[in-house]
PDB file of C-alpha atoms in Angstrom:
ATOM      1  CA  UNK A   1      27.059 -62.062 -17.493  1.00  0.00           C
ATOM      2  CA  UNK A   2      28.539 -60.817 -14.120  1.00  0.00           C
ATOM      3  CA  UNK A   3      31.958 -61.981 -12.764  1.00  0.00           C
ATOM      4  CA  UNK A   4      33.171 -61.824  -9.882  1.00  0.00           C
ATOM      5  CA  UNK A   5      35.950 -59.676  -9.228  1.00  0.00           C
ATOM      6  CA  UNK A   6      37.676 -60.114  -6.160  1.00  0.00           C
ATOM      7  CA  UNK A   7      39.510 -57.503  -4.061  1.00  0.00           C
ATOM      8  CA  UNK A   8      43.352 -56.889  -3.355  1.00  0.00           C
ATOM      9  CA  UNK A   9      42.979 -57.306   0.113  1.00  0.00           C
ATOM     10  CA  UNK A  10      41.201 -60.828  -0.258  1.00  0.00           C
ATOM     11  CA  UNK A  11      43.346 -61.976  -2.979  1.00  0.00           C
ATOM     12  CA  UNK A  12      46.627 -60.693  -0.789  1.00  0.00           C
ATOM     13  CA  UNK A  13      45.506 -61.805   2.510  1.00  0.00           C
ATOM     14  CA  UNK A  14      44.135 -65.516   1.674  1.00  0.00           C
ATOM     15  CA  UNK A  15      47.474 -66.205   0.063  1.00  0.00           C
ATOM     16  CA  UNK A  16      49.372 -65.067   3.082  1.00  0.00           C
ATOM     17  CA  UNK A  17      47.209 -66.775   5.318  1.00  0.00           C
ATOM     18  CA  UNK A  18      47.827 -70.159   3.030  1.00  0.00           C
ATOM     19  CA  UNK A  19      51.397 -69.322   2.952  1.00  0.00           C
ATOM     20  CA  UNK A  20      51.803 -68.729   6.487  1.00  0.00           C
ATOM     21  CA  UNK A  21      49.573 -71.597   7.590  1.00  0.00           C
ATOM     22  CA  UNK A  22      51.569 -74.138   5.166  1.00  0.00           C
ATOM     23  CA  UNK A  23      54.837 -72.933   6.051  1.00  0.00           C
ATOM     24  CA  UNK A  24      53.811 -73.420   9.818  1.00  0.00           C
ATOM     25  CA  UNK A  25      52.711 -77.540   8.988  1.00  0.00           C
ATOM     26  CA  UNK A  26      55.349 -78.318   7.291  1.00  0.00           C
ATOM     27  CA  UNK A  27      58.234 -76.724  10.311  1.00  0.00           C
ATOM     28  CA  UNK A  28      56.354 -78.230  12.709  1.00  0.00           C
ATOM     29  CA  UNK A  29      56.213 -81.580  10.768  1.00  0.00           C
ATOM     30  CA  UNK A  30      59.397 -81.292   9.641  1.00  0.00           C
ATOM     31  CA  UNK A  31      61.864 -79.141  11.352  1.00  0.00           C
ATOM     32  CA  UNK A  32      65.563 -78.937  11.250  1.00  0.00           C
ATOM     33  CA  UNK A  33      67.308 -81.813  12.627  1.00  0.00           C
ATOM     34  CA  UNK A  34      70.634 -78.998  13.123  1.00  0.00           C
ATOM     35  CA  UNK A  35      71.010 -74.997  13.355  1.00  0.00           C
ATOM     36  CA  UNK A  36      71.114 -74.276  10.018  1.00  0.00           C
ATOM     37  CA  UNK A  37      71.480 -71.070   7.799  1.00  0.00           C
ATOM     38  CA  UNK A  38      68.405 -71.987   5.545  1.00  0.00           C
ATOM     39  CA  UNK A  39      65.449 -73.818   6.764  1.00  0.00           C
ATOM     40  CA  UNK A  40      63.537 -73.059   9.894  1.00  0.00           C
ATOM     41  CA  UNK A  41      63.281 -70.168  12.181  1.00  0.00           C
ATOM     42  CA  UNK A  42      66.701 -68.236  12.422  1.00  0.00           C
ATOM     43  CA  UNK A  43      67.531 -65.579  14.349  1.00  0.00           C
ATOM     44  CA  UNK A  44      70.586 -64.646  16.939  1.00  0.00           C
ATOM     45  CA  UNK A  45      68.599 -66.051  19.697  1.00  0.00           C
ATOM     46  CA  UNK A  46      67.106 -68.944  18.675  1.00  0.00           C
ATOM     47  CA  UNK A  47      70.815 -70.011  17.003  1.00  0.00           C
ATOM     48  CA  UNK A  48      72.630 -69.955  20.371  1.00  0.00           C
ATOM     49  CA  UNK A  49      72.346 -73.514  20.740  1.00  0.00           C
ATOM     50  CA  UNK A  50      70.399 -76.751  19.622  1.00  0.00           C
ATOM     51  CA  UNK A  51      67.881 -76.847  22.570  1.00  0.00           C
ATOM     52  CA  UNK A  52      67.212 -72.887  21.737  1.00  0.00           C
ATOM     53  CA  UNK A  53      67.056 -73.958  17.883  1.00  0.00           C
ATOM     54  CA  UNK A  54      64.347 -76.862  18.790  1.00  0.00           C
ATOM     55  CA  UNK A  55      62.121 -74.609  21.290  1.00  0.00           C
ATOM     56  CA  UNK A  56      62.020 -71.627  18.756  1.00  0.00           C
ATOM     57  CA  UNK A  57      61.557 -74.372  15.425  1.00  0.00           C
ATOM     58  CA  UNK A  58      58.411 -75.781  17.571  1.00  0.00           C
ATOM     59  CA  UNK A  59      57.023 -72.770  19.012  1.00  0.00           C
ATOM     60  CA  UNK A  60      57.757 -70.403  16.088  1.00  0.00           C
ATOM     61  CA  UNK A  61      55.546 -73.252  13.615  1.00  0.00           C
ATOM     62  CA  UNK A  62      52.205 -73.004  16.244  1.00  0.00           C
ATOM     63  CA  UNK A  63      52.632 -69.126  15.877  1.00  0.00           C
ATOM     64  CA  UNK A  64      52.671 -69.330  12.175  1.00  0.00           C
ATOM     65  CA  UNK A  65      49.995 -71.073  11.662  1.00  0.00           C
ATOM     66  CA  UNK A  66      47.859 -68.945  14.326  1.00  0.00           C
ATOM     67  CA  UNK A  67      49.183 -66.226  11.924  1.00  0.00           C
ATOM     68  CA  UNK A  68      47.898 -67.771   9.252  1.00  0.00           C
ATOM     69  CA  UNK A  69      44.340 -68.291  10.398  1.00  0.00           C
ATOM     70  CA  UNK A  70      44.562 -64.786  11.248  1.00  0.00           C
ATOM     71  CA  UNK A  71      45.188 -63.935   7.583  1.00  0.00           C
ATOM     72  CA  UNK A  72      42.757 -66.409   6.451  1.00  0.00           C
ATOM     73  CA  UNK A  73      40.162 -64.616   8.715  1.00  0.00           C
ATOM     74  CA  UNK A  74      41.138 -61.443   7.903  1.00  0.00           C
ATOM     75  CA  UNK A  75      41.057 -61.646   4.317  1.00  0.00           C
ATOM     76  CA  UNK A  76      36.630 -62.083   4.147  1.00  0.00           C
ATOM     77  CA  UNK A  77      37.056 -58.247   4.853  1.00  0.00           C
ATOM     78  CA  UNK A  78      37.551 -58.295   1.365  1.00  0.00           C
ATOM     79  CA  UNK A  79      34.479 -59.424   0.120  1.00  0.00           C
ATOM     80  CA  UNK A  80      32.599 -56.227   1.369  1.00  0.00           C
ATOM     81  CA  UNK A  81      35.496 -53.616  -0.078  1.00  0.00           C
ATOM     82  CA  UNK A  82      35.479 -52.244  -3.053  1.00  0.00           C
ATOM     83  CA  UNK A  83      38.592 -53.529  -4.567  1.00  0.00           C
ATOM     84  CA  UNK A  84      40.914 -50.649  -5.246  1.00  0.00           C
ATOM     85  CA  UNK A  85      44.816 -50.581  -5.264  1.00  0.00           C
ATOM     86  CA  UNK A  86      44.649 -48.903  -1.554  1.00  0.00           C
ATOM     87  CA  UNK A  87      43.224 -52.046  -0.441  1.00  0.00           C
ATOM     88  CA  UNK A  88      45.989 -54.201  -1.295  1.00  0.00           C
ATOM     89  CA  UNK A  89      48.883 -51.868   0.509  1.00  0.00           C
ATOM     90  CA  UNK A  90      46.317 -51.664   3.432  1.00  0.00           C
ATOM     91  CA  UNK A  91      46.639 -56.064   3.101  1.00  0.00           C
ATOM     92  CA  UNK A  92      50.514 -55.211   3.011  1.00  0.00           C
ATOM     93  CA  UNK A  93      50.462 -53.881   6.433  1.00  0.00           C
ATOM     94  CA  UNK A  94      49.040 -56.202   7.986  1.00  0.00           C
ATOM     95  CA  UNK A  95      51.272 -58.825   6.510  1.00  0.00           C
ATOM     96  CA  UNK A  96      54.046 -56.758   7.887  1.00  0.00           C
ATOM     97  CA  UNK A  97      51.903 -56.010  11.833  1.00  0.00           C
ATOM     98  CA  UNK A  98      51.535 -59.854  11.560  1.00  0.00           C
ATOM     99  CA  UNK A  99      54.978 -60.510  10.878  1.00  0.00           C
ATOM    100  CA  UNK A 100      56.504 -58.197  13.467  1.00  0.00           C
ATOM    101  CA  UNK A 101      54.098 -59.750  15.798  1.00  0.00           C
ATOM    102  CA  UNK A 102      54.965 -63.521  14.961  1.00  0.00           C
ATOM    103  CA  UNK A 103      58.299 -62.841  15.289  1.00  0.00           C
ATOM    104  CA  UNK A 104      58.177 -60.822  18.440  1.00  0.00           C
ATOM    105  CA  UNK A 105      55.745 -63.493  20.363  1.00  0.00           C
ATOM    106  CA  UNK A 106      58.721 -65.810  19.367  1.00  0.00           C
ATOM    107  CA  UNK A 107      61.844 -63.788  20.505  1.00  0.00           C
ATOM    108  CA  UNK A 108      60.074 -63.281  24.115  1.00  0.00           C
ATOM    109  CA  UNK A 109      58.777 -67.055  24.441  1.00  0.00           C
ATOM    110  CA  UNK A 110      62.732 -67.796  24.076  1.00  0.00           C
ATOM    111  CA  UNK A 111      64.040 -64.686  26.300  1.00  0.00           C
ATOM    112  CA  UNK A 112      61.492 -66.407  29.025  1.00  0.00           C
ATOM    113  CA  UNK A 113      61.988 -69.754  28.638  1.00  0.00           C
ATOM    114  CA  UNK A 114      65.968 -69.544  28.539  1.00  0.00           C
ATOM    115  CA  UNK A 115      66.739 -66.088  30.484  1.00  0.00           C
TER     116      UNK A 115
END
């Protein structure tokens, strides 16, 4: 009998993706009412003040979940590798490119909308 053995990068990337697309629904459905120090998007800028806070909670959760499908897309790469352990550090990179990137897009969205 053959199993299927799926690669790093698809096993590392689909979780991501479901992580980041999850963790976008559920800001945008249910974001901080108040700044806060643990829930939400936090960062110097977006803390300044509540209409900052609200902007960056709504704009940061449509990102995420962009990021997500992203992830999600990305991840079918894996079906055509060969699974090795270089695969999943290669999946780790662009966890941290789409990371960088989400929270980039978000910093500039708030330097434009309140600068």
């Amino acid at each position: 009998m053959n199993s299927l053995v799926l690669s790093p990068f698809f096993i590392v990337c689909i979780v991501c993706g479901i992580i980041f697309t999850l963790g976008g629904w559920l800001f945008q459905n249910f974001p901080p009412k108040k700044i806060n120090n643990w829930y939400g998007y936090r960062t110097p800028a977006s803390q300044k003040n509540q209409e900052r806070c609200d902007f960056a909670q709504e704009y940061s959760s449509k990102e995420m979940i962009r990021m997500g499908a992203i992830f999600i897309l990305v991840s079918f790469i894996g079906f055509f590798l060969p699974g090795s352990l270089t695969e999943a550090f290669a999946a780790i990179v662009i966890l941290l490119v789409l990371t960088t990137t989400l929270i980039y897009r978000v910093e500039i969205a708030i330097k434009e909308k309140f600068n």
